Short mmCIF file of C-alpha atoms in Angstrom, two decimals:
data_model
loop_
_atom_site.label_atom_id
_atom_site.label_comp_id
_atom_site.label_asym_id
_atom_site.label_seq_id
_atom_site.Cartn_x
_atom_site.Cartn_y
_atom_site.Cartn_z
CA MET U 231 182.23 95.11 102.61
CA ILE U 232 179.24 96.63 100.84
CA GLY U 233 176.69 93.98 99.97
CA VAL U 234 175.23 94.49 96.54
CA ALA U 235 172.40 92.92 94.51
CA VAL U 236 172.03 93.17 90.74
CA VAL U 237 168.40 93.42 89.59
CA GLY U 238 168.08 92.48 85.90
CA TYR U 239 170.30 90.00 84.09
CA GLY U 240 169.49 90.77 80.45
CA TYR U 241 171.79 92.91 78.23
CA TRP U 242 173.68 95.00 80.78
CA GLY U 243 173.22 92.94 83.99
CA PRO U 244 176.01 90.44 83.18
CA ASN U 245 178.52 93.30 82.93
CA LEU U 246 177.48 94.64 86.34
CA VAL U 247 177.73 91.14 87.81
CA ARG U 248 181.18 90.50 86.37
CA ASN U 249 182.58 93.80 87.70
CA LEU U 250 181.03 93.47 91.16
CA TRP U 251 182.16 89.88 91.47
CA GLU U 252 185.75 90.93 90.95
CA MET U 253 185.63 94.18 92.96
CA PRO U 254 187.46 94.59 96.29
CA GLY U 255 185.29 96.23 98.90
CA ALA U 256 182.03 94.91 97.44
CA ARG U 257 180.30 91.58 98.00
CA LEU U 258 177.88 90.39 95.29
CA VAL U 259 175.14 88.83 97.38
CA CYS U 260 172.39 88.18 94.89
CA VAL U 261 171.16 88.45 91.33
CA CYS U 262 167.44 88.98 90.68
CA ASP U 263 165.55 88.46 87.39
CA LEU U 264 162.05 87.42 86.50
CA ARG U 265 163.32 84.96 83.88
CA LYS U 266 164.61 81.82 85.51
CA ASP U 267 166.49 80.77 82.35
CA ARG U 268 168.71 83.85 82.74
CA LEU U 269 169.33 82.97 86.40
CA ASP U 270 170.54 79.54 85.30
CA GLY U 271 173.47 81.30 83.67
CA VAL U 272 174.33 83.03 87.03
CA ARG U 273 174.19 79.74 88.89
CA SER U 274 176.60 78.05 86.47
CA ARG U 275 179.14 80.86 86.35
CA TYR U 276 178.89 82.32 89.90
CA PRO U 277 177.84 79.39 92.11
CA ALA U 278 178.46 81.36 95.32
CA VAL U 279 176.00 84.10 94.31
CA GLU U 280 172.39 83.61 95.35
CA ILE U 281 169.63 83.95 92.77
CA THR U 282 165.99 84.92 93.04
CA ASP U 283 163.04 85.96 90.90
CA GLU U 284 161.47 87.85 93.79
CA PHE U 285 162.49 91.51 94.16
CA GLU U 286 160.91 91.62 97.58
CA GLU U 287 163.50 89.06 98.80
CA VAL U 288 166.23 91.54 97.81
CA LEU U 289 164.57 94.34 99.68
CA ARG U 290 164.18 92.29 102.87
CA ASP U 291 167.74 90.93 102.92
CA PRO U 292 169.76 92.80 105.59
CA ARG U 293 173.04 91.73 103.93
CA ILE U 294 172.27 93.88 100.91
CA ASP U 295 173.23 97.53 101.27
CA ALA U 296 172.80 98.57 97.64
CA VAL U 297 171.09 97.46 94.44
CA ALA U 298 172.18 97.96 90.80
CA ILE U 299 169.05 98.11 88.63
CA ALA U 300 169.44 97.09 84.98
CA THR U 301 165.85 96.53 83.91
CA PRO U 302 163.68 98.12 81.15
CA ALA U 303 163.40 101.90 81.42
CA HIS U 304 159.69 101.93 82.31
CA THR U 305 160.42 99.88 85.49
CA HIS U 306 163.18 102.16 86.83
CA PHE U 307 160.97 104.47 88.91
CA LYS U 308 158.99 101.76 90.67
CA LEU U 309 162.02 99.54 91.46
CA THR U 310 164.22 102.46 92.54
CA MET U 311 161.62 103.94 94.82
CA GLN U 312 160.93 100.54 96.44
CA ALA U 313 164.69 100.09 97.02
CA LEU U 314 165.09 103.59 98.53
CA LEU U 315 162.09 103.09 100.81
CA ALA U 316 163.74 99.86 101.99
CA GLY U 317 166.87 101.79 102.88
CA LYS U 318 169.03 100.59 99.97
CA HIS U 319 171.51 102.73 98.02
CA VAL U 320 170.80 102.59 94.23
CA LEU U 321 172.64 102.61 90.96
CA VAL U 322 170.03 102.74 88.19
CA GLU U 323 170.41 102.35 84.49
CA LYS U 324 169.83 105.25 82.13
CA PRO U 325 167.49 106.93 81.58
CA MET U 326 166.74 106.94 85.32
CA ALA U 327 162.95 107.45 84.78
CA SER U 328 160.32 107.96 82.15
CA THR U 329 159.43 111.50 83.26
CA SER U 330 161.16 114.36 85.04
CA ASP U 331 158.50 114.24 87.80
CA GLU U 332 159.46 110.63 88.51
CA ALA U 333 163.16 111.47 88.42
CA ARG U 334 162.68 114.34 90.82
CA ARG U 335 160.77 112.18 93.26
CA MET U 336 163.56 109.61 93.20
CA VAL U 337 166.18 112.30 93.89
CA GLU U 338 164.12 113.76 96.73
CA GLU U 339 163.56 110.40 98.34
CA ALA U 340 167.29 109.53 98.23
CA ALA U 341 168.13 112.93 99.75
CA ARG U 342 165.46 112.57 102.45
CA ARG U 343 166.90 109.15 103.49
CA ARG U 344 170.57 110.19 102.96
CA LEU U 345 171.09 107.36 100.46
CA VAL U 346 173.42 107.35 97.46
CA LEU U 347 171.51 107.53 94.15
CA ALA U 348 173.75 107.13 91.13
CA VAL U 349 172.75 106.90 87.46
CA ASP U 350 174.61 104.66 85.07
CA HIS U 351 175.93 107.36 82.73
CA THR U 352 178.83 105.04 81.86
CA PHE U 353 180.42 107.32 79.28
CA VAL U 354 181.35 110.03 81.81
CA HIS U 355 183.67 107.50 83.40
CA THR U 356 185.60 106.70 80.24
CA GLY U 357 189.16 107.98 79.84
CA ALA U 358 188.12 109.72 76.61
CA VAL U 359 185.26 111.72 78.09
CA ARG U 360 187.23 112.63 81.18
CA LYS U 361 189.99 113.90 78.98
CA MET U 362 187.50 115.96 77.00
CA ARG U 363 186.28 117.61 80.19
CA GLU U 364 189.88 118.41 81.16
CA LEU U 365 190.53 119.92 77.67
CA VAL U 366 187.32 122.01 77.81
CA GLU U 367 188.30 123.36 81.24
CA ASN U 368 191.90 124.08 80.22
CA GLY U 369 192.93 124.75 76.64
CA LEU U 370 189.90 124.81 74.35
CA GLY U 371 189.09 128.51 74.99
CA ASP U 372 185.47 129.60 74.52
CA VAL U 373 183.38 126.61 73.49
CA TYR U 374 181.49 127.27 70.24
CA TYR U 375 179.73 123.99 69.50
CA TYR U 376 179.12 120.35 70.35
CA ASP U 377 178.23 118.23 67.29
CA SER U 378 177.59 114.52 67.60
CA VAL U 379 176.56 111.63 65.32
CA ARG U 380 175.46 108.39 67.00
CA VAL U 381 173.96 106.05 64.36
CA ASN U 382 173.70 102.37 63.53
CA LEU U 383 171.37 99.75 62.01
CA GLY U 384 169.04 98.71 64.87
CA LEU U 385 168.56 97.71 67.61
CA PHE U 386 164.92 98.90 67.56
CA GLN U 387 163.34 99.52 70.95
CA HIS U 388 159.59 99.17 71.25
CA ASP U 389 159.04 101.10 74.43
CA VAL U 390 161.27 104.16 73.81
CA SER U 391 162.26 106.32 70.84
CA VAL U 392 165.80 106.60 69.45
CA ILE U 393 166.13 109.80 71.51
CA TRP U 394 165.71 107.94 74.78
CA ASP U 395 167.88 105.06 73.60
CA LEU U 396 170.84 106.76 71.92
CA ALA U 397 170.72 110.56 72.56
CA VAL U 398 170.75 109.93 76.31
CA HIS U 399 174.48 109.06 75.93
CA ASP U 400 175.35 112.39 74.34
CA LEU U 401 173.23 114.35 76.77
CA SER U 402 174.99 112.75 79.69
CA ILE U 403 178.35 113.52 78.13
CA MET U 404 177.38 117.15 77.47
CA ASP U 405 176.11 117.55 81.06
CA TYR U 406 179.54 116.40 82.28
CA VAL U 407 181.83 118.10 79.76
CA LEU U 408 180.29 121.45 78.73
CA PRO U 409 180.76 124.57 80.85
CA GLU U 410 177.10 125.49 80.84
CA ARG U 411 173.73 123.80 80.63
CA PRO U 412 171.11 124.20 77.85
CA VAL U 413 168.15 126.49 78.25
CA ALA U 414 166.06 125.22 75.33
CA VAL U 415 165.78 122.29 72.92
CA SER U 416 164.33 121.61 69.48
CA ALA U 417 163.90 118.15 68.02
CA THR U 418 162.68 116.72 64.76
CA GLY U 419 162.39 113.07 63.76
CA MET U 420 160.35 110.39 62.14
CA SER U 421 159.20 106.80 62.62
CA HIS U 422 159.41 104.58 59.55
CA VAL U 423 157.79 101.56 61.26
CA ALA U 424 154.05 101.82 61.81
CA GLY U 425 153.08 102.03 65.47
CA GLU U 426 156.65 102.31 66.67
CA PRO U 427 158.54 105.29 68.25
CA ALA U 428 160.77 107.54 66.17
CA ASN U 429 163.82 105.77 64.75
CA ILE U 430 165.66 108.85 63.55
CA ALA U 431 165.98 112.25 65.23
CA TYR U 432 167.91 115.50 65.20
CA LEU U 433 168.26 117.54 68.41
CA ASN U 434 169.39 121.15 68.71
CA LEU U 435 170.21 122.52 72.13
CA PHE U 436 170.53 126.19 72.88
CA PHE U 437 172.50 127.92 75.64
CA GLU U 438 172.62 131.39 77.22
CA SER U 439 175.92 132.02 75.40
CA LYS U 440 176.66 131.46 71.67
CA LEU U 441 177.35 127.77 72.39
CA ILE U 442 175.13 125.44 70.38
CA ALA U 443 174.83 121.68 70.40
CA HIS U 444 173.51 119.27 67.82
CA VAL U 445 172.90 115.54 68.14
CA HIS U 446 171.96 113.16 65.30
CA VAL U 447 170.70 109.70 66.30
CA ASN U 448 169.49 107.01 63.91
CA TRP U 449 168.61 103.29 63.99
CA LEU U 450 168.48 103.15 60.17
CA ALA U 451 172.12 103.88 59.21
CA PRO U 452 174.09 101.38 57.08
CA VAL U 453 177.14 101.81 59.33
CA LYS U 454 177.84 102.34 62.98
CA VAL U 455 179.19 105.82 63.74
CA ARG U 456 180.08 107.25 67.18
CA ARG U 457 181.73 110.62 66.46
CA THR U 458 181.69 113.95 68.26
CA LEU U 459 183.24 117.33 67.45
CA ILE U 460 183.77 120.03 70.07
CA GLY U 461 184.93 123.36 68.70
CA GLY U 462 186.54 126.11 70.75
CA SER U 463 188.18 129.43 70.10
CA SER U 464 191.67 128.01 70.79
CA LYS U 465 191.46 124.27 69.87
CA MET U 466 189.05 121.64 68.62
CA ILE U 467 188.39 118.03 69.62
CA LEU U 468 187.49 115.02 67.53
CA TYR U 469 186.19 112.14 69.67
CA ASP U 470 185.63 108.85 67.80
CA ASP U 471 184.52 106.17 70.23
CA LEU U 472 185.03 103.38 67.63
CA GLU U 473 188.67 104.31 67.12
CA PRO U 474 190.68 101.52 68.81
CA SER U 475 193.70 103.54 69.95
CA GLU U 476 193.40 107.29 69.33
CA LYS U 477 189.81 108.00 70.46
CA ILE U 478 190.64 111.71 71.12
CA LYS U 479 192.42 113.98 68.68
CA VAL U 480 193.07 117.61 69.54
CA TYR U 481 193.51 120.08 66.68
CA ASP U 482 195.24 123.44 67.07
CA ARG U 483 193.04 124.90 64.39
CA GLY U 484 190.44 127.62 64.19
CA ILE U 485 189.71 131.16 63.14
CA THR U 486 190.97 134.57 64.26
CA LEU U 487 188.84 137.69 64.08
CA ASN U 488 190.45 141.12 63.62
CA GLY U 489 188.53 144.37 63.71
CA CYS U 490 189.52 146.86 61.00
CA PRO U 491 188.01 150.42 61.08
CA GLN U 492 186.59 151.61 57.81
CA LYS U 493 188.32 154.47 55.98
CA ASN U 494 185.48 156.95 56.63
CA GLY U 495 186.14 156.78 60.34
CA GLU U 496 182.72 155.56 61.31
CA LYS U 497 182.46 153.43 64.47
CA VAL U 498 181.67 150.38 62.39
CA TYR U 499 184.13 147.52 62.04
CA GLN U 500 184.54 145.10 59.22
CA MET U 501 185.54 141.74 60.65
CA LEU U 502 188.41 140.07 58.88
CA VAL U 503 188.47 136.32 59.36
CA GLY U 504 191.83 134.56 59.47
CA TYR U 505 192.46 130.85 59.61
CA ARG U 506 194.84 129.13 62.00
CA THR U 507 196.18 125.70 61.08
CA GLY U 508 198.43 124.07 63.66
CA ASP U 509 199.37 120.63 64.87
CA MET U 510 197.23 117.69 65.83
CA TYR U 511 198.00 115.41 68.73
CA ALA U 512 196.31 112.37 70.37
CA PRO U 513 196.58 112.59 74.19
CA HIS U 514 197.22 109.53 76.36
CA LEU U 515 193.98 108.10 77.81
CA ASP U 516 193.14 105.91 80.73
CA LEU U 517 191.93 102.66 79.15
CA ALA U 518 190.45 101.11 82.32
CA GLU U 519 186.87 99.80 81.87
CA ALA U 520 184.46 102.63 82.55
CA LEU U 521 181.88 100.46 84.27
CA GLY U 522 184.50 99.21 86.78
CA ILE U 523 185.45 102.82 87.57
CA GLU U 524 181.81 103.71 87.95
CA LEU U 525 181.00 100.83 90.30
CA ARG U 526 184.08 101.42 92.42
CA GLN U 527 183.04 105.05 92.76
CA PHE U 528 179.48 104.01 93.67
CA VAL U 529 180.72 101.69 96.43
CA GLY U 530 183.24 104.29 97.62
CA CYS U 531 180.52 106.96 97.84
CA ILE U 532 178.45 104.66 100.05
CA GLU U 533 181.45 104.05 102.34
CA ARG U 534 182.45 107.71 102.59
CA ASN U 535 179.00 109.37 102.25
CA GLU U 536 180.01 111.21 99.09
CA VAL U 537 178.19 112.27 95.94
CA PRO U 538 178.93 110.36 92.71
CA VAL U 539 179.87 112.13 89.48
CA ALA U 540 176.65 110.95 87.77
CA ASP U 541 174.27 111.44 90.69
CA GLY U 542 170.48 111.64 90.69
CA ASN U 543 170.56 115.36 89.89
CA ALA U 544 172.64 114.67 86.73
CA GLY U 545 170.10 111.98 85.78
CA LEU U 546 167.21 114.37 86.38
CA ARG U 547 168.76 117.03 84.14
CA VAL U 548 169.14 114.52 81.30
CA VAL U 549 165.57 113.23 81.67
CA ARG U 550 164.27 116.79 81.63
CA ILE U 551 165.96 117.34 78.25
CA LEU U 552 164.76 114.01 76.90
CA GLU U 553 161.20 114.86 77.95
CA ALA U 554 161.36 118.33 76.35
CA ALA U 555 162.89 116.90 73.16
CA THR U 556 160.05 114.37 72.94
CA GLN U 557 157.52 117.25 73.30
CA SER U 558 159.32 119.21 70.60
CA LEU U 559 159.45 116.23 68.25
CA ALA U 560 155.71 115.75 68.58
CA GLU U 561 155.21 119.42 67.61
CA ARG U 562 157.56 119.25 64.57
CA GLY U 563 160.54 121.01 66.12
CA ARG U 564 158.99 123.71 68.25
CA VAL U 565 161.61 125.19 70.59
CA VAL U 566 160.81 124.05 74.16
CA GLU U 567 162.26 126.06 77.02
CA LEU U 568 163.97 123.99 79.67
CA GLU U 569 163.08 124.43 83.33
CA GLN U 570 166.33 124.92 85.16
CA VAL U 571 166.64 121.96 87.55
CA ARG U 572 167.38 123.04 91.09
CA ARG U 573 169.97 120.79 92.70
CA ILE U 574 168.35 118.61 95.37
CA ALA U 575 170.79 118.11 98.25
#
């Protein structure tokens, strides 16, 4: 049995606790939070689970093999490094750190100590996103674009911009689904609340090929939208996360390009564009809770000394893009080249 502690019992912590409490192969030893009123809820619902407001107690406890950290983003680096130095495996909420330098140090420390470091990129464990990856690998053809809208009214964050709050989801999905990684990013946005980070932003990501990605995130939309389009040379995908049953729709639609030599015989071709309109189908999806799948994988990786799907390197790549996008936003959309992240073993 892998002994686990959950650190942070605010918005996401209760979901971690519920899944770990019910999970075979894991033993939820302790829940840690600075606010004792939150811990009262743990005591009433899970009386067998110990509670503490001292993180040092978690680090000293030999029964705890791993910690799941669900605290504010600015605390991730400090808490994760303390846990790694104490010999604990770590699952940390997204984004994993506030800077790429912090993220890199976390990955290096985990590698040095041969500990599992996983990042809570929950969406990559959903049946819909796993199906998208399968379709991109087999059936979509050459991928032309990734176009996403993730908007709603609130919830405003005071310590991070809308990019770090919402775009992080799409960047983690792209990192998992797309066949290549971006080489540059441009971002524009605006804050409409004095003294607060940007609440609306548009990101463009550029690749070595003709693939292009666009992400629109917004805290000021009148409706909640979670919709993504992925276009390929053979088929196209519509992913609507708010759709209750058919989250993925695959369209056999697109264009065909035919070269036609001009009459004068010159070696110049006029491209004729044809349109292909075929069927649409909604593939069957695994509807198991993504967080449960993620936590089972995390525990399994500890047992078998394996690398999780969303490991520290994946988290580092996402933080690098977030950091570059923030720089671009501050400079009104200047294209920022992305340092290619070397995988840290």
